[in-house]
Coordinates of C-alpha atoms in Angstrom, one line a residue:
X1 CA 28.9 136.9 81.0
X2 CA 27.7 139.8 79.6
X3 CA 28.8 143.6 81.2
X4 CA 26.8 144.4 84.2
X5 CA 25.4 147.8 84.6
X6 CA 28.1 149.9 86.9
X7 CA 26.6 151.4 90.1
X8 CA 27.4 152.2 93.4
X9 CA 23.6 152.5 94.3
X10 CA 23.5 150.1 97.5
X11 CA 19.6 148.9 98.0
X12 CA 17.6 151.2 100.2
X13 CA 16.6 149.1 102.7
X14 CA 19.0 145.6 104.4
X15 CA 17.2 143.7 107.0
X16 CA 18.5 140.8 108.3
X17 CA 17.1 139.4 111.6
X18 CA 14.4 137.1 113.2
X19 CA 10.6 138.6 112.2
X20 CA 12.3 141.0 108.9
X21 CA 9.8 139.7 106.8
X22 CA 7.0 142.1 109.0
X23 CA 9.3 145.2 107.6
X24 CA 8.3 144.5 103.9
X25 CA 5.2 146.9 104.3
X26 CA 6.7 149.7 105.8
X27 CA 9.8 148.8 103.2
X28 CA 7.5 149.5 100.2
X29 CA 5.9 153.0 102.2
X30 CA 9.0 154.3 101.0
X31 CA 8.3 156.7 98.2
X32 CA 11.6 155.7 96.8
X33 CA 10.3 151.9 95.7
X34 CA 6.3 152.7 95.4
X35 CA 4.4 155.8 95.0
X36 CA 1.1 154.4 94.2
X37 CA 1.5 151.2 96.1
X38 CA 0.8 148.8 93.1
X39 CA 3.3 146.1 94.0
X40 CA 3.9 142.5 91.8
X41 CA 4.6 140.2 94.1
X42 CA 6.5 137.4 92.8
X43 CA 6.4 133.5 95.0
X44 CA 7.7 130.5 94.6
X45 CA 6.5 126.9 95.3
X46 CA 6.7 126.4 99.3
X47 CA 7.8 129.3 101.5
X48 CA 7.5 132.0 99.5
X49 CA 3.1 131.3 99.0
X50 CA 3.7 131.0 102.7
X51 CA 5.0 134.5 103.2
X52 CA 2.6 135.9 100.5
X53 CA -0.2 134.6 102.7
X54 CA 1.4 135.9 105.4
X55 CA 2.1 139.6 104.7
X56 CA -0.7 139.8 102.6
X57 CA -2.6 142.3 104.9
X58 CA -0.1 145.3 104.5
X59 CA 0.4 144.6 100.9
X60 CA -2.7 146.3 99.9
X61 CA -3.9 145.0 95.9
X62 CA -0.8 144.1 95.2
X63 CA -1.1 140.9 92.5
X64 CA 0.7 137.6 93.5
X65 CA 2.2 135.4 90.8
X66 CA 3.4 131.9 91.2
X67 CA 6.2 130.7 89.3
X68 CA 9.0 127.5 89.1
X69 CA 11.4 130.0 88.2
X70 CA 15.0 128.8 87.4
X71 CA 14.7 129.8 83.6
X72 CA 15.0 131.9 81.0
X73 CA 11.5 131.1 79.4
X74 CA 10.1 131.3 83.1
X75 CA 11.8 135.1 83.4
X76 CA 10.2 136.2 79.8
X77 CA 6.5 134.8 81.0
X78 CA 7.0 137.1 84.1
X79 CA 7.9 139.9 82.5
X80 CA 5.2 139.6 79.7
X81 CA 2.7 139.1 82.8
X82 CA 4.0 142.1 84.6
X83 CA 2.7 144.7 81.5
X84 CA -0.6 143.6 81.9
X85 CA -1.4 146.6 84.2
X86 CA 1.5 149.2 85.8
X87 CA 3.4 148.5 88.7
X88 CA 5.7 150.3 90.9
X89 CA 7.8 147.9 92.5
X90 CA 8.6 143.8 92.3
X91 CA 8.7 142.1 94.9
X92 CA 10.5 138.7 94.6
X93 CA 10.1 135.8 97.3
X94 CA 11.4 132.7 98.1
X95 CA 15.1 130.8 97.1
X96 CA 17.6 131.8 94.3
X97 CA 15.3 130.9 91.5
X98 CA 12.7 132.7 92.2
X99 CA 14.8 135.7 93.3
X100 CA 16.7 135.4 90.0
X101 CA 13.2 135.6 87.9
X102 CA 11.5 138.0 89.6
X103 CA 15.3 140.3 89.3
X104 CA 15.1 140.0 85.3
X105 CA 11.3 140.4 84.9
X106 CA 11.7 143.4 86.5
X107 CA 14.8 144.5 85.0
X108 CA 13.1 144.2 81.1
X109 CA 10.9 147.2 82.4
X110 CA 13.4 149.3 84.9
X111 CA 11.1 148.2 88.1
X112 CA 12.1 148.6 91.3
X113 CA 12.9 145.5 93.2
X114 CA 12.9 143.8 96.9
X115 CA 14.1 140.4 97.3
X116 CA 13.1 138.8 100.3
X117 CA 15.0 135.3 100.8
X118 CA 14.2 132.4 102.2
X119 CA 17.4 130.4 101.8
X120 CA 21.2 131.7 102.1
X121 CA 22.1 129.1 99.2
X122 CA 24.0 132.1 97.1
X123 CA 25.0 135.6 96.7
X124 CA 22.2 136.1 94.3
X125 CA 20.0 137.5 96.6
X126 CA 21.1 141.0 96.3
X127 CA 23.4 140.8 93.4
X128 CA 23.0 142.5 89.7
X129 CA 23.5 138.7 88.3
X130 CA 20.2 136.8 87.7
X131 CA 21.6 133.0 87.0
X132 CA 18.8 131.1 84.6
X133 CA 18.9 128.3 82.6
X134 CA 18.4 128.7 79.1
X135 CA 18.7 125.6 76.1
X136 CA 20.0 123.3 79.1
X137 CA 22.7 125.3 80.1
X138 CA 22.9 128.0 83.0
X139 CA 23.6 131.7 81.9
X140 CA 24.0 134.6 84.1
X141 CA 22.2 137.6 82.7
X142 CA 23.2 141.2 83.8
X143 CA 20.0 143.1 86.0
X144 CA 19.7 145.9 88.4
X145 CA 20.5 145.1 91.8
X146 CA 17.8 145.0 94.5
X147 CA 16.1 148.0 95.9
X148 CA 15.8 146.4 98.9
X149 CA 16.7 143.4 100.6
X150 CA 15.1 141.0 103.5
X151 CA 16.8 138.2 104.9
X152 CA 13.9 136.7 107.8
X153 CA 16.2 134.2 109.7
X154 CA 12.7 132.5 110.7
X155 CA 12.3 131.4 107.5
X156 CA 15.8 130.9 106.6
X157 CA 15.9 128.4 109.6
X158 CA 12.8 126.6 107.9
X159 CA 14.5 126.0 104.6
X160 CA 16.4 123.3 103.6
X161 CA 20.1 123.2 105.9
X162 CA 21.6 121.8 102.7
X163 CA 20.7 124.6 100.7
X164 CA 21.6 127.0 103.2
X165 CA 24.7 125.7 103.8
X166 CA 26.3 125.8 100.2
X167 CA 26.0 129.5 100.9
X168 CA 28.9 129.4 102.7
X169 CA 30.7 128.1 99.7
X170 CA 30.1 130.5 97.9
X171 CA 31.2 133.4 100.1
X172 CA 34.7 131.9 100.2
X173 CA 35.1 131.1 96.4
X174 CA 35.5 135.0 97.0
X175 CA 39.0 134.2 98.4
X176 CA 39.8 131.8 95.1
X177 CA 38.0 134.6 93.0
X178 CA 39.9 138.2 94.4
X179 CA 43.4 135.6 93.9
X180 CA 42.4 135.1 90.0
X181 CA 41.8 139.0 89.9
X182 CA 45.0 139.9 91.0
X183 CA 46.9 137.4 88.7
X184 CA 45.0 138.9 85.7
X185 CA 46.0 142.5 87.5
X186 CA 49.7 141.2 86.9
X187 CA 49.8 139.3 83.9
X188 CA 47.4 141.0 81.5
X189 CA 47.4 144.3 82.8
X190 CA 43.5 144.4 84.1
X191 CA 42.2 146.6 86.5
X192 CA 41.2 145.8 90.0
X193 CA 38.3 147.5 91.7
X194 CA 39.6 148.4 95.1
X195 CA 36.1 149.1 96.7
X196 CA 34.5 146.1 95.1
X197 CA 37.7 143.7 96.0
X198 CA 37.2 144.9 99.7
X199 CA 33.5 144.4 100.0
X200 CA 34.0 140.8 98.3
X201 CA 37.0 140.0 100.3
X202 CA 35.4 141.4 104.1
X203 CA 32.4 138.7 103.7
X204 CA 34.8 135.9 102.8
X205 CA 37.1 136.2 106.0
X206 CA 34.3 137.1 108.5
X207 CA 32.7 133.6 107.0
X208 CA 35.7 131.9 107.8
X209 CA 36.9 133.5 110.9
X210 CA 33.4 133.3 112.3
X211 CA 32.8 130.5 115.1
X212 CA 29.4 128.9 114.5
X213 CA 27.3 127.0 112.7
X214 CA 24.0 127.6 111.0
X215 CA 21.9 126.9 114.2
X216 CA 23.6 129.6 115.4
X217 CA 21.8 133.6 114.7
X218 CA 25.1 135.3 114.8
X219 CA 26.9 132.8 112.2
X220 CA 23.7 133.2 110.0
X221 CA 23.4 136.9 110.4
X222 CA 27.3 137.3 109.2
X223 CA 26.6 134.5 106.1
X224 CA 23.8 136.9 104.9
X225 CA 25.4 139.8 105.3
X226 CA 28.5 138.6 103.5
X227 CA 26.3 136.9 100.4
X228 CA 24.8 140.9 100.7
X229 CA 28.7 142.3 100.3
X230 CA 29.2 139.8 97.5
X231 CA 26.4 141.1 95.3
X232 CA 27.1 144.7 96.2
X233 CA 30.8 144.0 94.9
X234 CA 30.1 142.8 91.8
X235 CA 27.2 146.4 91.6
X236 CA 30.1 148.2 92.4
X237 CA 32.7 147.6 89.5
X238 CA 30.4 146.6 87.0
X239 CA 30.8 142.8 86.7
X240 CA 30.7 139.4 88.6
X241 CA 35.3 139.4 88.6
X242 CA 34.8 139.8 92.8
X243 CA 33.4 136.9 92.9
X244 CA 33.8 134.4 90.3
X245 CA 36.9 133.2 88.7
X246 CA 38.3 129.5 88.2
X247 CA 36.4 128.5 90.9
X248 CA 33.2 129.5 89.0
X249 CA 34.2 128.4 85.7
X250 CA 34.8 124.6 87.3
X251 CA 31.3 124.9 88.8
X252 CA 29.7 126.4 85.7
X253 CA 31.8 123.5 83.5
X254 CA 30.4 120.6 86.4
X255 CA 26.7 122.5 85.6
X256 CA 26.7 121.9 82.0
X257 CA 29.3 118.5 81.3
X258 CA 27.0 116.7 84.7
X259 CA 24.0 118.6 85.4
X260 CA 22.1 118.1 89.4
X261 CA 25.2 117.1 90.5
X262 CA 25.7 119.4 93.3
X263 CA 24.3 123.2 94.2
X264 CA 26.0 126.3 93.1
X265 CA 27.7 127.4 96.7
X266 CA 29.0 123.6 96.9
X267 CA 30.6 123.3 93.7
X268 CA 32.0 126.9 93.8
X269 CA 33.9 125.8 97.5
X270 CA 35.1 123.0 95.8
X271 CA 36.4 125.0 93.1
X272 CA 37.8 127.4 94.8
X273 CA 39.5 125.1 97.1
X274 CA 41.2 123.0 94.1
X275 CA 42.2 126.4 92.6
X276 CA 43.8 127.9 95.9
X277 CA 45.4 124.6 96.0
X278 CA 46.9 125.0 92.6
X279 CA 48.1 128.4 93.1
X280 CA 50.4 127.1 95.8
X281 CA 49.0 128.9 98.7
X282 CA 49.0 126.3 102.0
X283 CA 47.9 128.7 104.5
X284 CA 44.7 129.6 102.3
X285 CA 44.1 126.0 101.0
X286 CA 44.4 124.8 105.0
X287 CA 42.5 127.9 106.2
X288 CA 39.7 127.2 103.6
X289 CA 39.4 123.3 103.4
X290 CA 39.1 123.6 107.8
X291 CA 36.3 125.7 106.9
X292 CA 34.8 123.6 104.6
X293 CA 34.7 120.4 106.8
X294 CA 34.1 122.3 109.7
X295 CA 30.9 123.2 107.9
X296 CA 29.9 119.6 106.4
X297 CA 30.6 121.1 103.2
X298 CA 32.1 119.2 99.9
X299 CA 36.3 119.2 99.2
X300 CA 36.7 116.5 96.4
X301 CA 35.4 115.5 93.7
X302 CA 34.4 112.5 95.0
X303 CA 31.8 114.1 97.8
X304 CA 29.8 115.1 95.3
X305 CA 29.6 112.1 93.3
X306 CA 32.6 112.9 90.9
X307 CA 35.2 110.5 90.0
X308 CA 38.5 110.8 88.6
X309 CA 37.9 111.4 84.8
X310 CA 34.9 113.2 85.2
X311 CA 36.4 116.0 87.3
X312 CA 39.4 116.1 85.0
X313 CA 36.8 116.5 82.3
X314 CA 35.1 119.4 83.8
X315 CA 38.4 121.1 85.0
X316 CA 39.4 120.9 80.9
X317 CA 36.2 122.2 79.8
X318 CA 36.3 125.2 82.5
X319 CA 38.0 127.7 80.9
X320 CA 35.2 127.3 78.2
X321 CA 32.5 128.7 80.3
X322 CA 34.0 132.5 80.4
X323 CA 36.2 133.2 77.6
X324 CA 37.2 136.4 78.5
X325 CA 38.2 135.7 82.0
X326 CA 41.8 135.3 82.8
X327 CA 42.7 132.9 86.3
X328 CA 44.4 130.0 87.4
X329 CA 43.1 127.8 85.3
X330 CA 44.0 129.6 81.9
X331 CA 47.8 130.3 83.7
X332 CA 48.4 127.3 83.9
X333 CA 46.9 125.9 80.7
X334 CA 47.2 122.2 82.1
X335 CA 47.0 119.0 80.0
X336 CA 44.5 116.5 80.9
X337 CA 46.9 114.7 81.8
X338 CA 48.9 117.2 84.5
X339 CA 45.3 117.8 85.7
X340 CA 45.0 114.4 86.5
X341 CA 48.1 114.7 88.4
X342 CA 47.3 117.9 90.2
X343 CA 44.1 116.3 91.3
X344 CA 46.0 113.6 93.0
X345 CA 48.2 116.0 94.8
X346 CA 45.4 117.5 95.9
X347 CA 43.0 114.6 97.4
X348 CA 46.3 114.0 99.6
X349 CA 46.8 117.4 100.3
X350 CA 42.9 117.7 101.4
X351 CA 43.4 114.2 103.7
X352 CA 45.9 115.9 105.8
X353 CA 43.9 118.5 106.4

């Protein structure tokens, strides 16, 4: 993945509560995000022409665009369409896709940007990462990080619970992520981020210390805040290492060797749980698969439609997917064959927990 842009600049404006979606027009009063109040306001298919419609009052004549969002192509038709008069701000809502696009479009001209999520699927939503699909295979693209950022648990009640849920997945691959950090701290001599590792690390253990569920407003408000800390980790030092190691490169592998087979925050729980489990450490691997079940979430290959081969396929292909990155998974340099072997070891080791 390509160098982010290093800043400590934390968005402007965080609201996260029932009814947040009502603070986007006093949000873009600030002088800050919009002088002039030209706004492009960026939707995508279902709740986010629902907002639009919505909030449209105390947007003023701001322009609403529709798009599928999710690629590459989709991001450069944005950002072609967002020259066709001067704006001050983007605003992008709806899930990760359309967050993503409306984060890059903006980016090719140095807008301003709010993101205003509808799902808690990933830490995308206020992250300088913008994950789109490009040639068949998903890339994560370096962008500025959110001006401003709404999470309306109204809305984020709406969405799908499936969706919602994998964000939890994603928060503690954090754990798996800060682990591979510190081994490439010790082995290779790279630097750790102190501040970032904190802010990544703080979300991950409120997610799994947190009692709850996702019918629950506290447990929800502490899963978007922590997605928040995630993406303001990886502004901090400059790149996604906070939050993505081995159990990202298994997720991007499972992305590109079996594409649709699960969502982002799923397969990054279940990489980060196979990873923990191959670094050794029981009280993290028990600590995180409880939280995984307790949550309905995937722990083996097989819960998300995997079998045997194909997982030791992906696992091989992983270190693949980020070259430069140093973690479990290029420590160990495993065979096919001792992969298959670890994998064994670790569907027993996930039944007894």
């Amino acid at each position: 993945m390509p160098l982010l842009a290093r800043s400590v600049q934390a968005p402007l404006h965080i609201h996260v509560r029932r009814g947040a979606v009502a603070d986007l027009g006093q949000l873009l009063a600030d002088g800050r995000i919009s002088a002039g109040g030209d706004v492009a306001v960026v939707v995508g298919p279902g709740q986010g022409e629902r907002i639009a419609d919505l909030i449209r009052p105390s947007l003023g004549s701001a322009d609403v665009y529709t798009t599928t969002g999710g690629t590459l192509d989709a991001a450069l038709e944005l950002a072609t369409k967002l020259r066709s008069r001067q704006y001050d701000a983007v605003v992008g809502i709806g899930g990760g896709k359309t967050v993503d696009t409306a984060k890059y479009a903006a980016s090719r001209w140095g807008l301003p940007m709010v993101s205003v999520a509808t799902s808690l699927a990933n830490d995308g939503i206020a992250s300088p990462v913008a994950s789109l699909i490009h040639d068949g295979i998903k890339n994560s693209y370096g962008v500025h990080i959110p001006f401003g950022v709404i999470v309306d648990l109204d809305f984020v009640e709406n969405g799908p619970e499936l969706v919602n849920r994998a964000g939890i997945g994603d928060v503690i691959s954090n754990i798996s992520a800060l682990a591979d950090w510190e081994l490439a701290r010790e082995v290779r001599g790279e630097p750790v981020d102190g501040l970032a590792a904190s802010l990544a690390r703080m979300g991950a253990e409120a997610v799994l210390a947190m009692p709850g569920d996702m019918d629950d407003d506290a447990f929800v408000t502490v899963l978007a805040e922590a997605l928040i800390s995630s993406g303001l980790a990886m502004a901090v030092c400059g790149s996604s290492r906070p939050s993505s190691g081995g159990c990202h490169e298994i997720m991007h592998a499972i992305d590109s060797l079996f594409p649709g087979t699960a969502t982002h925050g799923e397969l990054a729980g279940l990489g980060a749980l196979f990873c923990t489990f191959l670094r050794g450490d029981e009280r993290r691997f028990a600590q995180m698969a409880q939280c995984l079940a307790r949550h309905r979430l995937p722990r083996t290959p097989a819960d998300v439609g995997l079998n045997a081969d194909q997982f030791v396929q992906a696992v091989e292909f992983a270190p693949r997917t980020r070259p430069d990155r140093y973690t479990i998974l290029e420590h160990l340099a495993m065979s096919a064959g001792e992969i298959r072997r670890r994998l064994a070891d670790y569907d027993d080791a996930v039944a007894r927990n």
